[in-house]
Amino acid sequence: MEYSIHQVSEKMHIRPTVLRFYEKEGLLPSVRRTPSGIRRYTGEDLEWIGLITCLKNTGMSIKQIREFVDLSLEGDGTLKRRCELLLEHKKQVEAQIDEMHRHLDKVACKIEFFSRQYAQYQKAQGDRSGTA
Amino acid sequence: MEYSIHQVSEKMHIRPTVLRFYEKEGLLPSVRRTPSGIRRYTGEDLEWIGLITCLKNTGMSIKQIREFVDLSLEGDGTLKRRCELLLEHKKQVEAQIDEMHRHLDKVACKIEFFSRQYAQYQKAQGDRSGTA
DNA sequence: ATAAGGCTTAAAGTTTACTTCAAGTCAATA
DNA sequence: TATTGACTTGAAGTAAACTTTAAGCCTTAT
């Protein structure tokens, strides 16, 4: 079965403009066309898009994704390399998440700091209205 | 004690150009100057920069940070609002981290998929060399 | 006195990931 | 047949967060 760019757009939650953009950037090689040049996506294309989305969602840049895609186009000889790349990416993302947790802890500290200040401020306000 | 832009840069790991940029964007109001116009940062300024860094590291945009700074400049009357904003931000970051975990799970699936493919490929290679 | 080095500024440039635009082709419909 | 609507393209525009450039002002060393 084949899909129009709008069907893919709905299915994958990616705008048609973005699908065209990704194709231009080399992230989607080999999308077929009708004789008049209109894109027709196959199930295989959808799988590609799923992988790309997955990598994008974890913060991989278009450039890096293209490198991965280029490797894929070279054939099975690059399978090992691709596995390694994905594992490396996964590690990086995990490290990012860890870092984010640390940063978040600092935010929590700041919140506590402001909460205290607010409590003091309220107390001061209360005292003043009590004195009146 | 006061610090030059370069001292602050080293202390806070932010380039002088970025410090100037932040100031221009309203993230650092009230940085003092020498009579000839050179920036001198106080301990209070460093605290501000610490907070800004904290918010930036958790993905808050400069625009949002400026809104927070503007609220701060309004005085203690906005303390409650500021606490709320920070709490809201914290929630959003936590949600982002959760989402990232889900995306990461998908990456893990993809890795497994490629690993399997690689295993098959290796097996095929082995068979071929065995047949020779 | 003058040249060097560091700081200042406004403005222009860069990168990433899109979005929008303008112009054109093609199939179907009034 | 003419026009409408969906699709196509390359190119220009956008937003965020900086970075770089160009020009000028101070202070200091020669």
mmCIF file of C-alpha atoms (C1' of nucleotides) in Angstrom:
data_model
loop_
_atom_site.group_PDB
_atom_site.id
_atom_site.type_symbol
_atom_site.label_atom_id
_atom_site.label_comp_id
_atom_site.label_asym_id
_atom_site.label_seq_id
_atom_site.Cartn_x
_atom_site.Cartn_y
_atom_site.Cartn_z
ATOM 1 C CA MET A 1 0.000 0.000 0.000
ATOM 2 C CA GLU A 2 1.089 3.527 -0.762
ATOM 3 C CA TYR A 3 0.298 6.817 0.905
ATOM 4 C CA SER A 4 0.039 10.422 -0.160
ATOM 5 C CA ILE A 5 2.073 13.053 1.626
ATOM 6 C CA HIS A 6 -1.053 14.101 3.527
ATOM 7 C CA GLN A 7 -1.803 10.587 4.679
ATOM 8 C CA VAL A 8 1.748 10.201 5.920
ATOM 9 C CA SER A 9 1.477 13.590 7.555
ATOM 10 C CA GLU A 10 -1.552 12.498 9.583
ATOM 11 C CA LYS A 11 -0.214 9.043 10.344
ATOM 12 C CA MET A 12 3.182 10.246 11.537
ATOM 13 C CA HIS A 13 2.263 13.679 12.882
ATOM 14 C CA ILE A 14 4.707 15.453 10.621
ATOM 15 C CA ARG A 15 3.630 18.288 8.370
ATOM 16 C CA PRO A 16 3.908 17.852 4.635
ATOM 17 C CA THR A 17 6.321 20.771 4.474
ATOM 18 C CA VAL A 18 8.554 18.998 6.956
ATOM 19 C CA LEU A 19 8.383 15.729 5.024
ATOM 20 C CA ARG A 20 9.527 17.579 1.911
ATOM 21 C CA PHE A 21 12.200 19.337 3.912
ATOM 22 C CA TYR A 22 13.522 16.061 5.328
ATOM 23 C CA GLU A 23 13.606 14.573 1.873
ATOM 24 C CA LYS A 24 15.562 17.535 0.559
ATOM 25 C CA GLU A 25 17.989 17.109 3.455
ATOM 26 C CA GLY A 26 18.625 13.501 2.485
ATOM 27 C CA LEU A 27 16.790 11.934 5.423
ATOM 28 C CA LEU A 28 14.337 10.134 3.171
ATOM 29 C CA PRO A 29 16.060 8.785 0.127
ATOM 30 C CA SER A 30 14.076 6.967 -2.509
ATOM 31 C CA VAL A 31 10.556 8.254 -2.045
ATOM 32 C CA ARG A 32 8.724 7.220 -5.217
ATOM 33 C CA ARG A 33 6.746 9.553 -7.420
ATOM 34 C CA THR A 34 3.751 9.220 -9.724
ATOM 35 C CA PRO A 35 4.520 9.917 -13.410
ATOM 36 C CA SER A 36 3.510 13.536 -12.777
ATOM 37 C CA GLY A 37 5.959 13.843 -9.889
ATOM 38 C CA ILE A 38 3.709 13.457 -6.843
ATOM 39 C CA ARG A 39 5.195 11.671 -3.840
ATOM 40 C CA ARG A 40 3.942 8.198 -2.919
ATOM 41 C CA TYR A 41 5.187 6.738 0.331
ATOM 42 C CA THR A 42 5.557 2.991 0.893
ATOM 43 C CA GLY A 43 5.405 1.101 4.167
ATOM 44 C CA GLU A 44 9.172 1.008 4.078
ATOM 45 C CA ASP A 45 9.244 4.786 3.855
ATOM 46 C CA LEU A 46 7.013 4.937 6.927
ATOM 47 C CA GLU A 47 9.480 2.764 8.817
ATOM 48 C CA TRP A 48 12.262 5.142 7.882
ATOM 49 C CA ILE A 49 10.204 8.066 9.029
ATOM 50 C CA GLY A 50 9.551 6.241 12.297
ATOM 51 C CA LEU A 51 13.267 5.803 12.868
ATOM 52 C CA ILE A 52 14.030 9.391 11.965
ATOM 53 C CA THR A 53 11.308 10.627 14.296
ATOM 54 C CA CYS A 54 12.717 8.486 17.047
ATOM 55 C CA LEU A 55 16.186 9.937 16.613
ATOM 56 C CA LYS A 56 14.863 13.467 16.302
ATOM 57 C CA ASN A 57 12.796 13.107 19.455
ATOM 58 C CA THR A 58 15.923 12.199 21.336
ATOM 59 C CA GLY A 59 17.661 15.305 20.090
ATOM 60 C CA MET A 60 19.770 13.993 17.246
ATOM 61 C CA SER A 61 20.502 16.712 14.714
ATOM 62 C CA ILE A 62 19.444 16.455 11.095
ATOM 63 C CA LYS A 63 23.079 16.330 10.105
ATOM 64 C CA GLN A 64 23.758 13.320 12.329
ATOM 65 C CA ILE A 65 20.602 11.590 11.160
ATOM 66 C CA ARG A 66 21.715 12.116 7.587
ATOM 67 C CA GLU A 67 25.040 10.519 8.392
ATOM 68 C CA PHE A 68 23.176 7.539 9.784
ATOM 69 C CA VAL A 69 20.958 7.375 6.706
ATOM 70 C CA ASP A 70 23.994 7.591 4.439
ATOM 71 C CA LEU A 71 25.551 4.665 6.282
ATOM 72 C CA SER A 72 22.358 2.681 5.834
ATOM 73 C CA LEU A 73 22.465 3.309 2.113
ATOM 74 C CA GLU A 74 25.914 1.773 1.977
ATOM 75 C CA GLY A 75 24.368 -1.575 2.847
ATOM 76 C CA ASP A 76 24.682 -4.306 5.446
ATOM 77 C CA GLY A 77 28.422 -3.770 5.744
ATOM 78 C CA THR A 78 27.695 -0.774 7.943
ATOM 79 C CA LEU A 79 25.288 -2.552 10.295
ATOM 80 C CA LYS A 80 27.827 -2.839 13.072
ATOM 81 C CA ARG A 81 28.806 0.798 12.776
ATOM 82 C CA ARG A 82 25.147 1.793 12.872
ATOM 83 C CA CYS A 83 24.505 -0.223 16.013
ATOM 84 C CA GLU A 84 27.482 1.448 17.624
ATOM 85 C CA LEU A 85 26.260 4.878 16.600
ATOM 86 C CA LEU A 86 22.828 4.255 18.075
ATOM 87 C CA LEU A 87 24.315 2.913 21.302
ATOM 88 C CA GLU A 88 26.559 5.954 21.516
ATOM 89 C CA HIS A 89 23.568 8.202 20.947
ATOM 90 C CA LYS A 90 21.609 6.399 23.630
ATOM 91 C CA LYS A 91 24.427 6.906 26.100
ATOM 92 C CA GLN A 92 24.590 10.579 25.310
ATOM 93 C CA VAL A 93 20.878 11.006 25.804
ATOM 94 C CA GLU A 94 21.053 9.162 29.117
ATOM 95 C CA ALA A 95 23.883 11.457 30.177
ATOM 96 C CA GLN A 96 21.791 14.454 29.138
ATOM 97 C CA ILE A 97 18.896 13.229 31.227
ATOM 98 C CA ASP A 98 21.161 12.772 34.220
ATOM 99 C CA GLU A 99 22.495 16.271 33.772
ATOM 100 C CA MET A 100 18.987 17.618 33.489
ATOM 101 C CA HIS A 101 18.134 15.988 36.799
ATOM 102 C CA ARG A 102 21.056 17.757 38.422
ATOM 103 C CA HIS A 103 20.001 21.075 36.932
ATOM 104 C CA LEU A 104 16.473 20.407 38.099
ATOM 105 C CA ASP A 105 17.715 19.910 41.638
ATOM 106 C CA LYS A 106 19.173 23.381 41.480
ATOM 107 C CA VAL A 107 15.861 24.750 40.295
ATOM 108 C CA ALA A 108 14.264 23.063 43.298
ATOM 109 C CA CYS A 109 16.759 24.852 45.542
ATOM 110 C CA LYS A 110 15.880 28.168 43.988
ATOM 111 C CA ILE A 111 12.209 27.454 44.500
ATOM 112 C CA GLU A 112 12.829 26.749 48.137
ATOM 113 C CA PHE A 113 14.789 29.977 48.415
ATOM 114 C CA PHE A 114 11.957 32.002 46.910
ATOM 115 C CA SER A 115 9.370 30.187 48.991
ATOM 116 C CA ARG A 116 11.209 31.182 52.136
ATOM 117 C CA GLN A 117 11.431 34.750 50.964
ATOM 118 C CA TYR A 118 7.739 34.732 50.199
ATOM 119 C CA ALA A 119 6.942 33.328 53.633
ATOM 120 C CA GLN A 120 8.979 36.106 55.250
ATOM 121 C CA TYR A 121 7.296 38.696 53.080
ATOM 122 C CA GLN A 122 3.861 37.415 54.073
ATOM 123 C CA LYS A 123 4.848 37.438 57.719
ATOM 124 C CA ALA A 124 6.038 41.038 57.380
ATOM 125 C CA GLN A 125 2.777 42.010 55.703
ATOM 126 C CA GLY A 126 0.812 40.300 58.477
ATOM 127 C CA ASP A 127 2.801 42.112 61.177
ATOM 128 C CA ARG A 128 2.177 45.433 59.513
ATOM 129 C CA SER A 129 -1.580 44.918 59.209
ATOM 130 C CA GLY A 130 -1.600 43.705 62.836
ATOM 131 C CA THR A 131 0.124 46.918 63.974
ATOM 132 C CA ALA A 132 -2.443 49.087 62.186
ATOM 133 C CA MET B 1 33.991 42.618 46.188
ATOM 134 C CA GLU B 2 33.600 43.362 42.528
ATOM 135 C CA TYR B 3 34.575 41.406 39.450
ATOM 136 C CA SER B 4 35.538 42.216 35.891
ATOM 137 C CA ILE B 5 33.660 40.649 33.025
ATOM 138 C CA HIS B 6 36.533 38.211 32.549
ATOM 139 C CA GLN B 7 36.540 37.139 36.165
ATOM 140 C CA VAL B 8 32.813 36.524 36.015
ATOM 141 C CA SER B 9 33.309 34.694 32.769
ATOM 142 C CA GLU B 10 35.742 32.255 34.366
ATOM 143 C CA LYS B 11 33.804 31.905 37.596
ATOM 144 C CA MET B 12 30.472 31.212 35.930
ATOM 145 C CA HIS B 13 31.652 29.554 32.702
ATOM 146 C CA ILE B 14 29.916 32.087 30.505
ATOM 147 C CA ARG B 15 31.785 34.000 27.814
ATOM 148 C CA PRO B 16 32.079 37.740 28.103
ATOM 149 C CA THR B 17 30.184 38.141 24.830
ATOM 150 C CA VAL B 18 27.337 36.145 26.301
ATOM 151 C CA LEU B 19 27.346 38.179 29.507
ATOM 152 C CA ARG B 20 27.033 41.348 27.423
ATOM 153 C CA PHE B 21 24.349 39.724 25.316
ATOM 154 C CA TYR B 22 22.342 38.716 28.392
ATOM 155 C CA GLU B 23 22.597 42.202 29.753
ATOM 156 C CA LYS B 24 21.360 43.662 26.484
ATOM 157 C CA GLU B 25 18.448 41.224 26.600
ATOM 158 C CA GLY B 26 17.464 42.484 30.022
ATOM 159 C CA LEU B 27 18.519 39.367 31.934
ATOM 160 C CA LEU B 28 21.017 41.300 34.044
ATOM 161 C CA PRO B 29 19.653 44.656 35.006
ATOM 162 C CA SER B 30 21.742 47.041 37.038
ATOM 163 C CA VAL B 31 25.288 45.930 36.347
ATOM 164 C CA ARG B 32 27.464 48.819 37.558
ATOM 165 C CA ARG B 33 30.131 50.542 35.505
ATOM 166 C CA THR B 34 33.351 52.337 36.247
ATOM 167 C CA PRO B 35 33.378 56.043 35.333
ATOM 168 C CA SER B 36 34.788 55.069 31.947
ATOM 169 C CA GLY B 37 31.956 52.611 31.324
ATOM 170 C CA ILE B 38 33.559 49.263 32.144
ATOM 171 C CA ARG B 39 31.343 46.627 33.756
ATOM 172 C CA ARG B 40 31.888 45.716 37.413
ATOM 173 C CA TYR B 41 29.899 42.788 38.761
ATOM 174 C CA THR B 42 28.883 42.505 42.399
ATOM 175 C CA GLY B 43 28.182 39.363 44.402
ATOM 176 C CA GLU B 44 24.516 40.057 43.891
ATOM 177 C CA ASP B 45 25.061 40.079 40.146
ATOM 178 C CA LEU B 46 26.735 36.695 40.451
ATOM 179 C CA GLU B 47 23.681 35.351 42.260
ATOM 180 C CA TRP B 48 21.485 36.598 39.439
ATOM 181 C CA ILE B 49 23.746 34.965 36.912
ATOM 182 C CA GLY B 50 23.538 31.748 38.919
ATOM 183 C CA LEU B 51 19.776 31.797 38.779
ATOM 184 C CA ILE B 52 19.716 32.615 35.090
ATOM 185 C CA THR B 53 22.163 29.811 34.372
ATOM 186 C CA CYS B 54 20.001 27.468 36.358
ATOM 187 C CA LEU B 55 16.919 28.371 34.358
ATOM 188 C CA LYS B 56 18.781 28.255 31.063
ATOM 189 C CA ASN B 57 20.229 24.833 31.848
ATOM 190 C CA THR B 58 16.720 23.520 32.307
ATOM 191 C CA GLY B 59 15.695 24.864 28.929
ATOM 192 C CA MET B 60 13.931 28.090 29.813
ATOM 193 C CA SER B 61 14.063 30.556 26.934
ATOM 194 C CA ILE B 62 15.672 33.965 27.270
ATOM 195 C CA LYS B 63 12.270 35.524 26.758
ATOM 196 C CA GLN B 64 10.784 33.624 29.702
ATOM 197 C CA ILE B 65 13.785 34.362 31.865
ATOM 198 C CA ARG B 66 13.391 38.036 31.068
ATOM 199 C CA GLU B 67 9.764 37.865 32.149
ATOM 200 C CA PHE B 68 10.899 36.364 35.419
ATOM 201 C CA VAL B 69 13.547 39.046 35.845
ATOM 202 C CA ASP B 70 11.005 41.760 35.085
ATOM 203 C CA LEU B 71 8.734 40.357 37.778
ATOM 204 C CA SER B 72 11.626 40.397 40.225
ATOM 205 C CA LEU B 73 12.250 44.047 39.476
ATOM 206 C CA GLU B 74 8.676 44.806 40.439
ATOM 207 C CA GLY B 75 9.541 43.890 44.004
ATOM 208 C CA ASP B 76 8.372 41.529 46.715
ATOM 209 C CA GLY B 77 4.764 41.827 45.607
ATOM 210 C CA THR B 78 5.543 39.359 42.832
ATOM 211 C CA LEU B 79 7.232 36.756 45.046
ATOM 212 C CA LYS B 80 4.237 34.434 45.009
ATOM 213 C CA ARG B 81 3.899 34.675 41.250
ATOM 214 C CA ARG B 82 7.596 33.951 40.865
ATOM 215 C CA CYS B 83 7.369 30.860 43.040
ATOM 216 C CA GLU B 84 4.466 29.665 40.965
ATOM 217 C CA LEU B 85 6.358 30.284 37.750
ATOM 218 C CA LEU B 86 9.341 28.303 38.964
ATOM 219 C CA LEU B 87 7.145 25.442 40.148
ATOM 220 C CA GLU B 88 5.386 25.409 36.801
ATOM 221 C CA HIS B 89 8.728 25.374 35.033
ATOM 222 C CA LYS B 90 9.912 22.509 37.198
ATOM 223 C CA LYS B 91 6.834 20.498 36.319
ATOM 224 C CA GLN B 92 7.381 21.106 32.640
ATOM 225 C CA VAL B 93 10.987 19.999 32.834
ATOM 226 C CA GLU B 94 9.976 16.863 34.716
ATOM 227 C CA ALA B 95 7.407 16.139 32.025
ATOM 228 C CA GLN B 96 10.077 16.654 29.379
ATOM 229 C CA ILE B 97 12.369 14.213 31.120
ATOM 230 C CA ASP B 98 9.596 11.631 31.288
ATOM 231 C CA GLU B 99 8.923 12.084 27.617
ATOM 232 C CA MET B 100 12.600 11.737 26.851
ATOM 233 C CA HIS B 101 12.620 8.415 28.690
ATOM 234 C CA ARG B 102 9.805 7.177 26.512
ATOM 235 C CA HIS B 103 11.611 8.290 23.371
ATOM 236 C CA LEU B 104 14.737 6.630 24.654
ATOM 237 C CA ASP B 105 12.879 3.357 25.039
ATOM 238 C CA LYS B 106 12.057 3.557 21.365
ATOM 239 C CA VAL B 107 15.697 4.131 20.540
ATOM 240 C CA ALA B 108 16.491 1.022 22.561
ATOM 241 C CA CYS B 109 13.990 -0.913 20.438
ATOM 242 C CA LYS B 110 15.634 0.309 17.283
ATOM 243 C CA ILE B 111 19.013 -0.715 18.610
ATOM 244 C CA GLU B 112 17.725 -4.193 19.310
ATOM 245 C CA PHE B 113 16.298 -4.348 15.815
ATOM 246 C CA PHE B 114 19.613 -3.407 14.258
ATOM 247 C CA SER B 115 21.513 -5.751 16.525
ATOM 248 C CA ARG B 116 19.372 -8.630 15.333
ATOM 249 C CA GLN B 117 19.941 -7.629 11.754
ATOM 250 C CA TYR B 118 23.646 -7.448 12.366
ATOM 251 C CA ALA B 119 23.644 -10.887 13.995
ATOM 252 C CA GLN B 120 21.865 -12.317 10.963
ATOM 253 C CA TYR B 121 24.275 -10.596 8.623
ATOM 254 C CA GLN B 122 27.248 -12.013 10.504
ATOM 255 C CA LYS B 123 25.708 -15.460 10.411
ATOM 256 C CA ALA B 124 25.206 -15.171 6.650
ATOM 257 C CA GLN B 125 28.800 -14.039 6.224
ATOM 258 C CA GLY B 126 29.971 -16.977 8.314
ATOM 259 C CA ASP B 127 27.891 -19.433 6.273
ATOM 260 C CA ARG B 128 29.315 -18.066 3.058
ATOM 261 C CA SER B 129 32.907 -18.348 4.191
ATOM 262 C CA GLY B 130 32.123 -21.834 5.499
ATOM 263 C CA THR B 131 30.798 -22.888 2.086
ATOM 264 C CA ALA B 132 33.942 -21.671 0.339
ATOM 265 C "C1'" DA C 1 53.360 61.416 22.413
ATOM 266 C "C1'" DT C 2 51.999 57.428 20.525
ATOM 267 C "C1'" DA C 3 51.023 52.841 20.073
ATOM 268 C "C1'" DA C 4 49.149 48.625 22.172
ATOM 269 C "C1'" DG C 5 45.752 46.227 24.599
ATOM 270 C "C1'" DG C 6 41.334 45.868 26.704
ATOM 271 C "C1'" DC C 7 36.875 47.424 27.060
ATOM 272 C "C1'" DT C 8 32.698 49.489 24.865
ATOM 273 C "C1'" DT C 9 28.855 49.626 21.231
ATOM 274 C "C1'" DA C 10 25.605 48.683 17.360
ATOM 275 C "C1'" DA C 11 24.986 45.963 13.733
ATOM 276 C "C1'" DA C 12 25.615 42.240 10.876
ATOM 277 C "C1'" DG C 13 26.497 37.264 10.462
ATOM 278 C "C1'" DT C 14 25.829 32.157 11.858
ATOM 279 C "C1'" DT C 15 23.425 27.852 12.804
ATOM 280 C "C1'" DT C 16 19.442 24.852 13.182
ATOM 281 C "C1'" DA C 17 15.124 23.525 11.857
ATOM 282 C "C1'" DC C 18 11.686 24.851 9.836
ATOM 283 C "C1'" DT C 19 7.968 27.965 7.427
ATOM 284 C "C1'" DT C 20 6.378 30.841 3.889
ATOM 285 C "C1'" DC C 21 6.294 32.515 -0.650
ATOM 286 C "C1'" DA C 22 6.027 32.742 -5.613
ATOM 287 C "C1'" DA C 23 5.680 30.476 -9.568
ATOM 288 C "C1'" DG C 24 4.631 26.515 -12.118
ATOM 289 C "C1'" DT C 25 2.500 21.735 -13.417
ATOM 290 C "C1'" DC C 26 -1.246 18.598 -13.598
ATOM 291 C "C1'" DA C 27 -5.932 16.398 -13.066
ATOM 292 C "C1'" DA C 28 -10.592 17.120 -12.463
ATOM 293 C "C1'" DT C 29 -14.663 19.806 -12.617
ATOM 294 C "C1'" DA C 30 -18.058 23.516 -14.082
ATOM 295 C "C1'" DT D 1 -12.360 25.438 -22.322
ATOM 296 C "C1'" DA D 2 -11.384 27.655 -18.274
ATOM 297 C "C1'" DT D 3 -10.679 27.470 -13.679
ATOM 298 C "C1'" DT D 4 -10.075 25.331 -9.342
ATOM 299 C "C1'" DG D 5 -7.380 22.832 -6.138
ATOM 300 C "C1'" DA D 6 -3.566 19.893 -4.887
ATOM 301 C "C1'" DC D 7 0.829 19.117 -5.683
ATOM 302 C "C1'" DT D 8 5.561 20.537 -7.133
ATOM 303 C "C1'" DT D 9 10.007 23.531 -6.781
ATOM 304 C "C1'" DG D 10 13.712 26.811 -5.347
ATOM 305 C "C1'" DA D 11 14.383 30.556 -2.720
ATOM 306 C "C1'" DA D 12 13.614 33.618 0.748
ATOM 307 C "C1'" DG D 13 12.071 34.421 5.512
ATOM 308 C "C1'" DT D 14 11.815 33.289 10.661
ATOM 309 C "C1'" DA D 15 13.161 32.479 15.519
ATOM 310 C "C1'" DA D 16 16.474 31.532 19.075
ATOM 311 C "C1'" DA D 17 20.821 32.149 20.954
ATOM 312 C "C1'" DC D 18 24.716 33.428 20.141
ATOM 313 C "C1'" DT D 19 29.206 35.069 17.545
ATOM 314 C "C1'" DT D 20 31.743 38.166 14.815
ATOM 315 C "C1'" DT D 21 32.888 42.540 13.014
ATOM 316 C "C1'" DA D 22 33.999 47.298 12.902
ATOM 317 C "C1'" DA D 23 34.627 51.301 15.006
ATOM 318 C "C1'" DG D 24 35.701 54.018 18.944
ATOM 319 C "C1'" DC D 25 37.260 55.178 23.859
ATOM 320 C "C1'" DC D 26 40.581 54.568 27.966
ATOM 321 C "C1'" DT D 27 44.622 53.476 30.291
ATOM 322 C "C1'" DT D 28 49.190 52.125 30.223
ATOM 323 C "C1'" DA D 29 53.739 51.155 28.576
ATOM 324 C "C1'" DT D 30 57.486 52.749 25.543
#
